[in-house]
Amino acid sequence: MTESTETFPPGFLWGSATAAYQIEGAVREDGRTPSIWDTFSHTPGKVLGGDTGDVAVDHYHRMRDDVRMMADLGMSAYRFSVSWPRVQPTGRGPAAERGLDFYRALTDELLAAGITPSLTLYHWDLPQELEDVGGWPARDTAYRFAEYAGLVAQALGDRVELWTTLNEPWCSAFLGYGSGVHAPGRTDPVAALRAAHHLNLGHGLAVQALRAALAARAPTPARIGVSLNPSAVRPLTRSAGDLDAQRRIDALANRVFTGPMLTGEYPADLLADTAHLTDWSFVRDGDAQTAGAPLDFLGINYYSPAVVSAPTADTAADNRRDGHGPSDHSPWPGSESVTFHQPPGELTAMDWSVDPTGLYDLLMRYAREAPGIALMVTENGAAYDDKPATDGTVHDPDRIRYLHGHLAAVRRAMRDGADVRGYFLWSLMDNFEWAYGYSKRFGAVYVDYETQTRTPKSSAQWYGRIARTGVLPYPMLDD
């Protein structure tokens, strides 16, 4: 079989992904209260250009048209997130039915269009009221998250089969509470570690709550997972110092979550690396085992690998080139001195290197470390400086090449034994890109932010053909 006729198996999910705060807008409608991202984006200097998600791409009002667009493009699945402050405005207590009604309507539209709904409970929009009493560094937030998970499952468990607890808890913990480049913008390394643990605990408690609620609601057995953004960490050289740098970052980027979630315990080297910061007494007996509640699938979000080394005199000044945005504070507690290097080769508009081998390596790693758990690529994509041509079309050959390489890596991993069940392109359409505001475009669909007009890019048409046929061709850049 040649690369030009690579075929994916029947039943493979071909989808796209979004997040509530990035697309919905309508931040003050139907009882929704502020999330930490509302507060953060309205704080001067936190988001490029002073952009906010107040309107975003107005998906809240254009949802039905957006679902029709997905169907027209041939997508068989859609991964969306629920806005916690839209369905439980204070982060505690009963659900707001008006908020749930939006997600009921969205799910019904997807099912009517033959699109599998894939629901993510948490994509970074913690209710501000919960942050005000401690946020994720506070243990109670884990229990509030489990309560919220049960409310959503009771409302949508009869029509949603795929459930994801957390999206990229690394970003929530270490960018939100360590480097401060994400909401809520705190810069306390111990708070970041506490947040990581309570995200783990909240995940496990939410899995329990979902299974209890879905057992009574789901017409077919629901599948529950989590979406991590594990890093393909590579040493600059094979020196002892660089290998230790790789180990340190692997512990903080990957094993701080996969340890509890997959094995029910934290890695000993992580505890040792951070012992000068905390004794981890916030971890109570049984917590890690709770975090290890059985999963049906593990979601992998991948964009680019990381290259690290031990600090040296000529590279120490660049030790924050980790791709996560500038800050005077590190998101790597206990390993702040590790130096990150820009890999050679092609870069996206985020200055992230294009390297599909990192995705292949991660899929094979977790195929080994999580046998019996299905894998899904729950985010993969690239930002480029897309601009409409004079005739209104938007051609993005760089994105097509990026997607082709990474889809080929997924198929190679499947041939080599990885049980990959689906692929979700990030993102369906251009949107609010967190601290970068509207300056970076990841979408397969171009959005004119002034008119909210949607224009599928060449990559959307190209990806749609693959979704309909399951066949991966060479990129047809002029088609």
CSV table of C-alpha atoms in Angstrom, one decimal:
chain,number,residue,atom,x,y,z
A,1,MET,CA,0.0,0.0,0.0
A,2,THR,CA,1.4,3.4,-1.0
A,3,GLU,CA,1.1,6.5,1.1
A,4,SER,CA,-1.2,8.0,-1.5
A,5,THR,CA,-3.8,5.3,-0.8
A,6,GLU,CA,-3.5,4.9,3.0
A,7,THR,CA,-6.9,3.8,4.3
A,8,PHE,CA,-8.3,4.1,7.8
A,9,PRO,CA,-10.7,1.4,9.2
A,10,PRO,CA,-14.5,1.7,9.1
A,11,GLY,CA,-15.9,3.4,12.2
A,12,PHE,CA,-12.9,5.6,12.7
A,13,LEU,CA,-14.1,9.0,14.0
A,14,TRP,CA,-13.3,12.0,11.9
A,15,GLY,CA,-14.0,15.1,13.9
A,16,SER,CA,-13.1,18.7,14.8
A,17,ALA,CA,-12.8,20.2,18.2
A,18,THR,CA,-13.7,23.5,19.9
A,19,ALA,CA,-13.9,25.0,23.4
A,20,ALA,CA,-16.8,26.9,24.9
A,21,TYR,CA,-15.1,30.2,25.8
A,22,GLN,CA,-13.3,30.3,22.5
A,23,ILE,CA,-16.4,30.2,20.3
A,24,GLU,CA,-19.7,30.7,22.2
A,25,GLY,CA,-19.8,34.4,23.1
A,26,ALA,CA,-23.1,35.3,24.9
A,27,VAL,CA,-21.2,35.6,28.1
A,28,ARG,CA,-23.9,37.4,30.0
A,29,GLU,CA,-27.0,35.6,28.5
A,30,ASP,CA,-29.3,33.1,30.1
A,31,GLY,CA,-27.9,33.2,33.5
A,32,ARG,CA,-24.2,32.6,32.7
A,33,THR,CA,-21.8,34.1,35.2
A,34,PRO,CA,-18.1,35.0,34.7
A,35,SER,CA,-15.5,32.4,34.4
A,36,ILE,CA,-11.8,32.9,35.2
A,37,TRP,CA,-11.2,33.6,31.5
A,38,ASP,CA,-13.8,36.3,31.5
A,39,THR,CA,-11.9,38.0,34.4
A,40,PHE,CA,-8.5,37.3,33.0
A,41,SER,CA,-9.3,38.6,29.5
A,42,HIS,CA,-10.8,41.8,30.9
A,43,THR,CA,-7.7,42.4,32.9
A,44,PRO,CA,-5.5,44.9,31.0
A,45,GLY,CA,-2.3,43.4,29.6
A,46,LYS,CA,-3.3,39.8,30.0
A,47,VAL,CA,-4.5,39.1,26.4
A,48,LEU,CA,-2.9,40.4,23.2
A,49,GLY,CA,-4.8,43.4,21.9
A,50,GLY,CA,-7.1,43.5,24.8
A,51,ASP,CA,-9.3,40.8,23.1
A,52,THR,CA,-12.0,39.0,25.1
A,53,GLY,CA,-14.3,36.1,24.4
A,54,ASP,CA,-17.4,38.2,25.0
A,55,VAL,CA,-18.6,37.6,21.4
A,56,ALA,CA,-15.9,35.2,20.1
A,57,VAL,CA,-17.4,33.7,17.0
A,58,ASP,CA,-21.0,33.9,18.3
A,59,HIS,CA,-21.5,30.1,18.2
A,60,TYR,CA,-24.2,30.5,20.9
A,61,HIS,CA,-26.5,32.1,18.3
A,62,ARG,CA,-25.2,30.5,15.2
A,63,MET,CA,-25.0,26.9,16.4
A,64,ARG,CA,-27.4,25.3,14.0
A,65,ASP,CA,-25.6,26.9,11.0
A,66,ASP,CA,-22.3,25.7,12.4
A,67,VAL,CA,-23.6,22.1,12.7
A,68,ARG,CA,-24.9,22.2,9.1
A,69,MET,CA,-21.4,23.4,8.1
A,70,MET,CA,-19.8,20.4,9.8
A,71,ALA,CA,-22.2,18.0,8.1
A,72,ASP,CA,-21.5,19.6,4.7
A,73,LEU,CA,-17.8,19.2,5.3
A,74,GLY,CA,-18.3,15.5,6.0
A,75,MET,CA,-17.3,15.3,9.6
A,76,SER,CA,-18.6,12.3,11.6
A,77,ALA,CA,-17.8,13.6,15.1
A,78,TYR,CA,-17.7,16.9,17.0
A,79,ARG,CA,-15.8,17.5,20.2
A,80,PHE,CA,-17.2,20.5,22.1
A,81,SER,CA,-16.9,21.7,25.7
A,82,VAL,CA,-19.6,22.7,28.2
A,83,SER,CA,-19.3,26.0,29.9
A,84,TRP,CA,-19.3,25.3,33.6
A,85,PRO,CA,-20.6,28.8,34.5
A,86,ARG,CA,-23.4,28.5,31.9
A,87,VAL,CA,-24.9,25.4,33.4
A,88,GLN,CA,-23.9,25.9,37.1
A,89,PRO,CA,-23.4,29.6,37.5
A,90,THR,CA,-21.9,29.7,41.0
A,91,GLY,CA,-20.0,26.4,40.6
A,92,ARG,CA,-22.3,24.8,43.2
A,93,GLY,CA,-25.9,23.9,43.6
A,94,PRO,CA,-28.6,23.1,41.0
A,95,ALA,CA,-28.1,23.4,37.3
A,96,ALA,CA,-29.4,26.3,35.3
A,97,GLU,CA,-31.8,24.7,32.8
A,98,ARG,CA,-31.5,27.6,30.3
A,99,GLY,CA,-27.8,26.8,30.1
A,100,LEU,CA,-28.3,23.1,29.7
A,101,ASP,CA,-31.0,23.7,27.0
A,102,PHE,CA,-28.3,25.1,24.7
A,103,TYR,CA,-26.3,21.9,25.0
A,104,ARG,CA,-29.4,19.8,24.6
A,105,ALA,CA,-30.2,21.6,21.4
A,106,LEU,CA,-26.6,21.3,20.2
A,107,THR,CA,-26.5,17.6,20.8
A,108,ASP,CA,-29.9,17.1,19.1
A,109,GLU,CA,-28.7,19.0,16.1
A,110,LEU,CA,-25.5,16.9,15.9
A,111,LEU,CA,-27.4,13.6,16.2
A,112,ALA,CA,-29.9,14.7,13.5
A,113,ALA,CA,-27.0,15.5,11.2
A,114,GLY,CA,-25.4,12.1,11.8
A,115,ILE,CA,-22.5,13.6,13.8
A,116,THR,CA,-21.3,11.9,17.0
A,117,PRO,CA,-21.3,14.3,20.0
A,118,SER,CA,-18.1,14.2,22.1
A,119,LEU,CA,-18.5,16.2,25.2
A,120,THR,CA,-15.7,17.7,27.3
A,121,LEU,CA,-16.7,18.9,30.8
A,122,TYR,CA,-13.9,21.2,31.5
A,123,HIS,CA,-11.9,23.3,29.0
A,124,TRP,CA,-10.5,25.9,31.4
A,125,ASP,CA,-13.6,28.0,32.3
A,126,LEU,CA,-13.7,27.6,36.0
A,127,PRO,CA,-16.5,29.7,37.6
A,128,GLN,CA,-15.0,32.8,39.0
A,129,GLU,CA,-16.8,32.3,42.3
A,130,LEU,CA,-14.8,29.0,42.8
A,131,GLU,CA,-11.6,30.8,42.0
A,132,ASP,CA,-12.4,33.4,44.6
A,133,VAL,CA,-12.5,30.7,47.3
A,134,GLY,CA,-9.3,29.0,46.2
A,135,GLY,CA,-9.6,27.7,42.7
A,136,TRP,CA,-7.9,24.4,41.7
A,137,PRO,CA,-5.3,24.7,44.4
A,138,ALA,CA,-8.2,24.2,46.9
A,139,ARG,CA,-9.4,20.6,47.5
A,140,ASP,CA,-13.0,21.5,47.5
A,141,THR,CA,-12.9,22.4,43.8
A,142,ALA,CA,-12.4,18.7,43.0
A,143,TYR,CA,-15.7,17.9,44.7
A,144,ARG,CA,-17.5,20.8,43.0
A,145,PHE,CA,-16.3,19.5,39.7
A,146,ALA,CA,-17.6,16.0,40.4
A,147,GLU,CA,-21.0,17.5,41.3
A,148,TYR,CA,-21.1,19.5,38.1
A,149,ALA,CA,-20.2,16.4,36.1
A,150,GLY,CA,-23.1,14.6,37.6
A,151,LEU,CA,-25.5,17.4,36.6
A,152,VAL,CA,-24.4,17.4,33.0
A,153,ALA,CA,-24.6,13.6,32.8
A,154,GLN,CA,-28.1,13.6,34.2
A,155,ALA,CA,-29.1,16.2,31.5
A,156,LEU,CA,-27.3,14.7,28.5
A,157,GLY,CA,-26.6,11.1,29.3
A,158,ASP,CA,-29.4,9.9,27.1
A,159,ARG,CA,-27.8,11.3,24.0
A,160,VAL,CA,-24.0,11.6,24.5
A,161,GLU,CA,-21.8,8.5,24.3
A,162,LEU,CA,-18.3,10.1,24.5
A,163,TRP,CA,-17.4,11.9,27.7
A,164,THR,CA,-14.1,13.7,28.5
A,165,THR,CA,-13.5,15.0,32.0
A,166,LEU,CA,-10.6,17.5,31.6
A,167,ASN,CA,-8.9,19.1,28.7
A,168,GLU,CA,-5.2,19.6,29.1
A,169,PRO,CA,-5.0,19.8,32.9
A,170,TRP,CA,-1.3,20.7,32.5
A,171,CYS,CA,-2.3,24.1,31.1
A,172,SER,CA,-4.9,24.6,33.8
A,173,ALA,CA,-2.3,23.9,36.6
A,174,PHE,CA,1.0,25.1,35.3
A,175,LEU,CA,0.1,28.0,33.0
A,176,GLY,CA,-2.8,29.1,35.2
A,177,TYR,CA,-1.1,29.0,38.5
A,178,GLY,CA,2.6,28.7,37.7
A,179,SER,CA,3.7,31.0,34.9
A,180,GLY,CA,0.4,33.0,35.0
A,181,VAL,CA,0.0,33.3,31.2
A,182,HIS,CA,-3.4,31.6,31.4
A,183,ALA,CA,-6.3,32.3,33.7
A,184,PRO,CA,-6.4,32.9,36.6
A,185,GLY,CA,-2.9,34.3,36.1
A,186,ARG,CA,-1.4,33.3,39.4
A,187,THR,CA,2.4,32.7,39.7
A,188,ASP,CA,2.9,30.3,42.7
A,189,PRO,CA,4.8,27.1,42.0
A,190,VAL,CA,3.3,25.3,45.0
A,191,ALA,CA,-0.2,26.4,44.0
A,192,ALA,CA,0.5,24.9,40.6
A,193,LEU,CA,1.4,21.6,42.1
A,194,ARG,CA,-1.6,21.7,44.4
A,195,ALA,CA,-3.8,22.5,41.3
A,196,ALA,CA,-2.3,19.6,39.4
A,197,HIS,CA,-3.2,17.2,42.2
A,198,HIS,CA,-6.8,18.5,42.6
A,199,LEU,CA,-7.3,18.3,38.9
A,200,ASN,CA,-6.3,14.6,39.1
A,201,LEU,CA,-8.6,14.1,42.1
A,202,GLY,CA,-11.4,16.0,40.4
A,203,HIS,CA,-11.0,13.8,37.3
A,204,GLY,CA,-11.3,10.6,39.3
A,205,LEU,CA,-14.3,11.8,41.2
A,206,ALA,CA,-15.9,13.0,38.0
A,207,VAL,CA,-15.4,9.6,36.4
A,208,GLN,CA,-17.2,8.0,39.4
A,209,ALA,CA,-20.0,10.6,39.1
A,210,LEU,CA,-20.4,10.0,35.4
A,211,ARG,CA,-20.5,6.3,35.7
A,212,ALA,CA,-23.2,6.5,38.4
A,213,ALA,CA,-25.3,9.0,36.4
A,214,LEU,CA,-24.8,7.4,33.0
A,215,ALA,CA,-25.6,3.9,34.2
A,216,ALA,CA,-29.2,5.0,34.5
A,217,ARG,CA,-29.4,7.4,31.6
A,218,ALA,CA,-27.3,6.1,28.7
A,219,PRO,CA,-29.1,4.0,26.1
A,220,THR,CA,-25.8,2.5,25.2
A,221,PRO,CA,-22.7,2.1,27.4
A,222,ALA,CA,-21.0,5.5,27.6
A,223,ARG,CA,-17.2,5.8,27.0
A,224,ILE,CA,-15.3,8.0,29.4
A,225,GLY,CA,-11.9,9.5,29.0
A,226,VAL,CA,-9.6,12.4,29.6
A,227,SER,CA,-7.7,14.6,27.1
A,228,LEU,CA,-4.1,15.3,28.1
A,229,ASN,CA,-1.4,17.2,26.2
A,230,PRO,CA,1.6,15.0,26.8
A,231,SER,CA,4.9,16.3,25.6
A,232,ALA,CA,7.2,14.4,23.3
A,233,VAL,CA,10.3,15.5,25.3
A,234,ARG,CA,13.6,15.0,23.6
A,235,PRO,CA,17.1,15.6,25.0
A,236,LEU,CA,19.3,18.0,23.0
A,237,THR,CA,22.2,15.5,23.4
A,238,ARG,CA,22.7,12.1,25.0
A,239,SER,CA,24.7,13.6,27.8
A,240,ALA,CA,23.8,12.8,31.4
A,241,GLY,CA,22.7,16.4,32.1
A,242,ASP,CA,20.5,16.5,29.1
A,243,LEU,CA,18.9,13.1,29.8
A,244,ASP,CA,18.2,14.3,33.3
A,245,ALA,CA,16.6,17.5,31.9
A,246,GLN,CA,14.4,15.2,29.7
A,247,ARG,CA,13.4,13.1,32.8
A,248,ARG,CA,12.5,16.2,34.8
A,249,ILE,CA,10.3,17.7,32.1
A,250,ASP,CA,8.7,14.4,31.4
A,251,ALA,CA,7.7,14.1,35.0
A,252,LEU,CA,6.2,17.6,35.1
A,253,ALA,CA,4.6,17.5,31.6
A,254,ASN,CA,3.4,13.9,31.5
A,255,ARG,CA,3.8,11.7,34.5
A,256,VAL,CA,2.3,14.1,37.0
A,257,PHE,CA,-1.0,13.2,35.4
A,258,THR,CA,-0.5,9.8,33.8
A,259,GLY,CA,1.0,8.4,37.1
A,260,PRO,CA,-2.1,8.8,39.1
A,261,MET,CA,-4.6,8.4,36.2
A,262,LEU,CA,-3.0,5.2,34.8
A,263,THR,CA,-1.2,3.6,37.8
A,264,GLY,CA,-2.8,5.2,40.8
A,265,GLU,CA,0.4,6.8,42.2
A,266,TYR,CA,2.7,9.8,41.7
A,267,PRO,CA,6.2,9.1,40.3
A,268,ALA,CA,8.9,9.1,43.0
A,269,ASP,CA,11.3,11.3,41.0
A,270,LEU,CA,8.6,14.0,40.6
A,271,LEU,CA,8.2,14.1,44.4
A,272,ALA,CA,12.0,14.3,44.9
A,273,ASP,CA,12.4,17.0,42.3
A,274,THR,CA,9.9,19.2,44.0
A,275,ALA,CA,10.6,18.3,47.7
A,276,HIS,CA,12.3,21.7,48.3
A,277,LEU,CA,9.0,23.3,47.4
A,278,THR,CA,6.4,21.1,49.1
A,279,ASP,CA,6.1,17.8,51.0
A,280,TRP,CA,2.9,17.0,49.0
A,281,SER,CA,0.9,16.7,52.2
A,282,PHE,CA,-2.1,17.9,50.2
A,283,VAL,CA,-2.3,14.4,48.8
A,284,ARG,CA,-4.4,12.4,51.1
A,285,ASP,CA,-4.6,8.6,51.4
A,286,GLY,CA,-6.5,7.1,48.5
A,287,ASP,CA,-6.4,10.3,46.4
A,288,ALA,CA,-4.1,8.9,43.7
A,289,GLN,CA,-6.1,5.7,43.5
A,290,THR,CA,-9.3,7.8,43.1
A,291,ALA,CA,-7.6,9.6,40.2
A,292,GLY,CA,-6.9,6.2,38.7
A,293,ALA,CA,-10.5,5.4,38.1
A,294,PRO,CA,-10.8,3.1,35.0
A,295,LEU,CA,-10.9,4.8,31.6
A,296,ASP,CA,-12.3,3.8,28.3
A,297,PHE,CA,-10.1,6.0,26.2
A,298,LEU,CA,-7.1,8.3,26.6
A,299,GLY,CA,-7.2,11.5,24.5
A,300,ILE,CA,-3.9,12.8,23.2
A,301,ASN,CA,-3.6,16.5,22.2
A,302,TYR,CA,-0.4,17.1,20.2
A,303,TYR,CA,1.1,20.1,18.3
A,304,SER,CA,4.9,20.0,18.6
A,305,PRO,CA,7.7,18.2,20.5
A,306,ALA,CA,10.0,19.8,23.1
A,307,VAL,CA,13.8,19.7,23.0
A,308,VAL,CA,15.5,20.3,26.4
A,309,SER,CA,19.0,20.4,27.9
A,310,ALA,CA,20.7,21.0,31.1
A,311,PRO,CA,21.4,24.7,31.7
A,312,THR,CA,24.6,26.1,30.2
A,313,ALA,CA,26.2,29.5,30.2
A,314,ASP,CA,25.2,30.3,26.7
A,315,THR,CA,21.6,28.9,26.8
A,316,ALA,CA,20.4,29.7,30.3
A,317,ALA,CA,18.9,33.0,29.0
A,318,ASP,CA,16.6,31.1,26.6
A,319,ASN,CA,15.3,28.6,29.1
A,320,ARG,CA,11.7,29.9,28.7
A,321,ARG,CA,11.5,29.0,25.0
A,322,ASP,CA,9.0,26.2,25.8
A,323,GLY,CA,6.3,27.5,23.4
A,324,HIS,CA,3.8,28.5,26.1
A,325,GLY,CA,4.2,32.3,26.1
A,326,PRO,CA,6.5,34.8,27.8
A,327,SER,CA,6.5,35.2,31.5
A,328,ASP,CA,8.9,36.0,34.3
A,329,HIS,CA,7.7,32.9,36.1
A,330,SER,CA,8.3,29.3,35.1
A,331,PRO,CA,5.6,26.7,34.6
A,332,TRP,CA,8.1,24.0,35.6
A,333,PRO,CA,8.2,23.9,39.4
A,334,GLY,CA,11.5,22.5,40.7
A,335,SER,CA,13.0,22.4,37.2
A,336,GLU,CA,13.1,26.0,36.3
A,337,SER,CA,16.7,25.8,35.1
A,338,VAL,CA,16.0,23.3,32.3
A,339,THR,CA,16.7,24.9,29.0
A,340,PHE,CA,14.3,24.6,26.1
A,341,HIS,CA,15.5,24.8,22.5
A,342,GLN,CA,13.8,25.6,19.2
A,343,PRO,CA,13.9,22.5,17.0
A,344,PRO,CA,15.2,23.1,13.5
A,345,GLY,CA,12.9,23.1,10.5
A,346,GLU,CA,9.5,24.4,9.5
A,347,LEU,CA,7.6,26.5,12.1
A,348,THR,CA,3.9,27.3,12.4
A,349,ALA,CA,2.6,30.8,13.2
A,350,MET,CA,3.0,29.9,16.8
A,351,ASP,CA,6.7,29.3,16.3
A,352,TRP,CA,6.0,25.6,17.0
A,353,SER,CA,8.0,23.1,15.0
A,354,VAL,CA,6.3,20.8,12.6
A,355,ASP,CA,7.2,17.3,13.5
A,356,PRO,CA,4.7,14.4,13.1
A,357,THR,CA,7.1,11.9,14.6
A,358,GLY,CA,6.3,13.4,18.1
A,359,LEU,CA,2.7,12.3,17.6
A,360,TYR,CA,3.7,8.8,16.5
A,361,ASP,CA,6.0,8.5,19.5
A,362,LEU,CA,3.3,9.5,22.0
A,363,LEU,CA,0.7,7.2,20.5
A,364,MET,CA,3.2,4.3,20.7
A,365,ARG,CA,4.2,5.2,24.3
A,366,TYR,CA,0.7,5.2,25.6
A,367,ALA,CA,-0.2,2.1,23.6
A,368,ARG,CA,2.5,0.5,25.8
A,369,GLU,CA,1.8,2.2,29.1
A,370,ALA,CA,-2.0,2.0,28.9
A,371,PRO,CA,-2.8,-1.4,27.3
A,372,GLY,CA,-6.5,-2.0,27.0
A,373,ILE,CA,-7.4,1.7,26.9
A,374,ALA,CA,-8.3,3.0,23.5
A,375,LEU,CA,-6.5,6.1,22.2
A,376,MET,CA,-7.9,9.2,20.4
A,377,VAL,CA,-6.2,12.2,19.0
A,378,THR,CA,-8.5,14.7,20.6
A,379,GLU,CA,-6.6,17.8,19.3
A,380,ASN,CA,-4.1,18.3,16.5
A,381,GLY,CA,-3.6,21.2,14.2
A,382,ALA,CA,-1.6,24.3,13.4
A,383,ALA,CA,-2.0,28.1,13.2
A,384,TYR,CA,-1.0,29.9,10.0
A,385,ASP,CA,-1.4,33.5,8.8
A,386,ASP,CA,-4.4,32.7,6.7
A,387,LYS,CA,-5.8,35.5,4.4
A,388,PRO,CA,-8.7,35.5,1.9
A,389,ALA,CA,-7.8,35.8,-1.8
A,390,THR,CA,-9.4,38.4,-3.9
A,391,ASP,CA,-12.2,36.0,-4.9
A,392,GLY,CA,-12.9,35.3,-1.2
A,393,THR,CA,-11.5,31.8,-1.0
A,394,VAL,CA,-8.9,30.9,1.6
A,395,HIS,CA,-6.1,28.6,0.6
A,396,ASP,CA,-3.9,27.1,3.3
A,397,PRO,CA,-1.5,24.6,1.8
A,398,ASP,CA,0.8,24.7,4.8
A,399,ARG,CA,-2.0,23.4,7.0
A,400,ILE,CA,-2.8,20.7,4.5
A,401,ARG,CA,0.8,19.5,4.6
A,402,TYR,CA,0.8,19.7,8.4
A,403,LEU,CA,-2.4,17.6,8.7
A,404,HIS,CA,-1.3,15.1,6.1
A,405,GLY,CA,2.0,14.4,7.9
A,406,HIS,CA,0.2,14.0,11.2
A,407,LEU,CA,-2.5,11.8,9.9
A,408,ALA,CA,0.1,9.6,8.3
A,409,ALA,CA,1.8,9.4,11.7
A,410,VAL,CA,-1.5,8.3,13.2
A,411,ARG,CA,-2.0,5.6,10.6
A,412,ARG,CA,1.6,4.4,11.0
A,413,ALA,CA,1.0,4.1,14.8
A,414,MET,CA,-2.2,2.1,14.1
A,415,ARG,CA,-0.3,-0.3,11.9
A,416,ASP,CA,2.3,-0.7,14.6
A,417,GLY,CA,-0.3,-1.7,17.2
A,418,ALA,CA,-1.8,1.5,18.7
A,419,ASP,CA,-5.5,1.2,19.2
A,420,VAL,CA,-6.5,4.7,17.9
A,421,ARG,CA,-10.2,5.2,17.4
A,422,GLY,CA,-10.5,8.8,16.2
A,423,TYR,CA,-8.9,12.1,15.2
A,424,PHE,CA,-10.2,15.5,16.0
A,425,LEU,CA,-8.8,18.5,14.1
A,426,TRP,CA,-8.1,21.6,16.1
A,427,SER,CA,-10.0,23.6,15.3
A,428,LEU,CA,-13.3,23.7,13.5
A,429,MET,CA,-13.0,27.4,12.9
A,430,ASP,CA,-10.8,30.4,13.8
A,431,ASN,CA,-11.6,31.6,17.3
A,432,PHE,CA,-10.3,33.3,20.5
A,433,GLU,CA,-6.9,31.8,21.0
A,434,TRP,CA,-6.6,32.4,24.7
A,435,ALA,CA,-3.8,34.9,25.6
A,436,TYR,CA,-3.1,35.4,21.9
A,437,GLY,CA,-6.6,36.8,21.4
A,438,TYR,CA,-7.7,36.8,17.8
A,439,SER,CA,-4.2,37.0,16.4
A,440,LYS,CA,-3.7,33.3,15.7
A,441,ARG,CA,-5.9,31.3,13.3
A,442,PHE,CA,-6.1,27.5,13.9
A,443,GLY,CA,-9.4,26.9,12.1
A,444,ALA,CA,-10.1,24.8,9.1
A,445,VAL,CA,-12.9,27.4,8.6
A,446,TYR,CA,-12.0,31.1,8.2
A,447,VAL,CA,-14.0,33.5,10.3
A,448,ASP,CA,-14.3,37.2,9.5
A,449,TYR,CA,-14.6,38.5,13.0
A,450,GLU,CA,-16.4,41.7,12.0
A,451,THR,CA,-19.2,40.0,10.0
A,452,GLN,CA,-18.9,36.5,11.6
A,453,THR,CA,-19.0,35.1,8.0
A,454,ARG,CA,-17.6,31.5,7.9
A,455,THR,CA,-15.5,30.4,4.8
A,456,PRO,CA,-14.2,26.9,4.7
A,457,LYS,CA,-10.5,26.9,3.8
A,458,SER,CA,-8.9,24.5,1.4
A,459,SER,CA,-7.9,22.4,4.4
A,460,ALA,CA,-11.5,22.0,5.4
A,461,GLN,CA,-12.4,20.7,2.0
A,462,TRP,CA,-9.3,18.4,1.9
A,463,TYR,CA,-10.1,17.1,5.4
A,464,GLY,CA,-13.7,16.6,4.6
A,465,ARG,CA,-12.8,14.3,1.7
A,466,ILE,CA,-10.7,12.2,4.0
A,467,ALA,CA,-13.6,12.1,6.6
A,468,ARG,CA,-16.0,10.9,4.0
A,469,THR,CA,-13.8,8.2,2.4
A,470,GLY,CA,-11.3,7.2,5.1
A,471,VAL,CA,-8.6,7.5,2.5
A,472,LEU,CA,-5.5,9.6,3.1
A,473,PRO,CA,-4.2,11.0,-0.3
A,474,TYR,CA,-1.1,13.1,-1.0
A,475,PRO,CA,-2.1,16.7,-0.3
A,476,MET,CA,-3.8,18.2,-3.3
A,477,LEU,CA,-2.6,21.7,-2.8
A,478,ASP,CA,-4.2,23.2,-5.9
A,479,ASP,CA,-7.6,21.5,-5.6
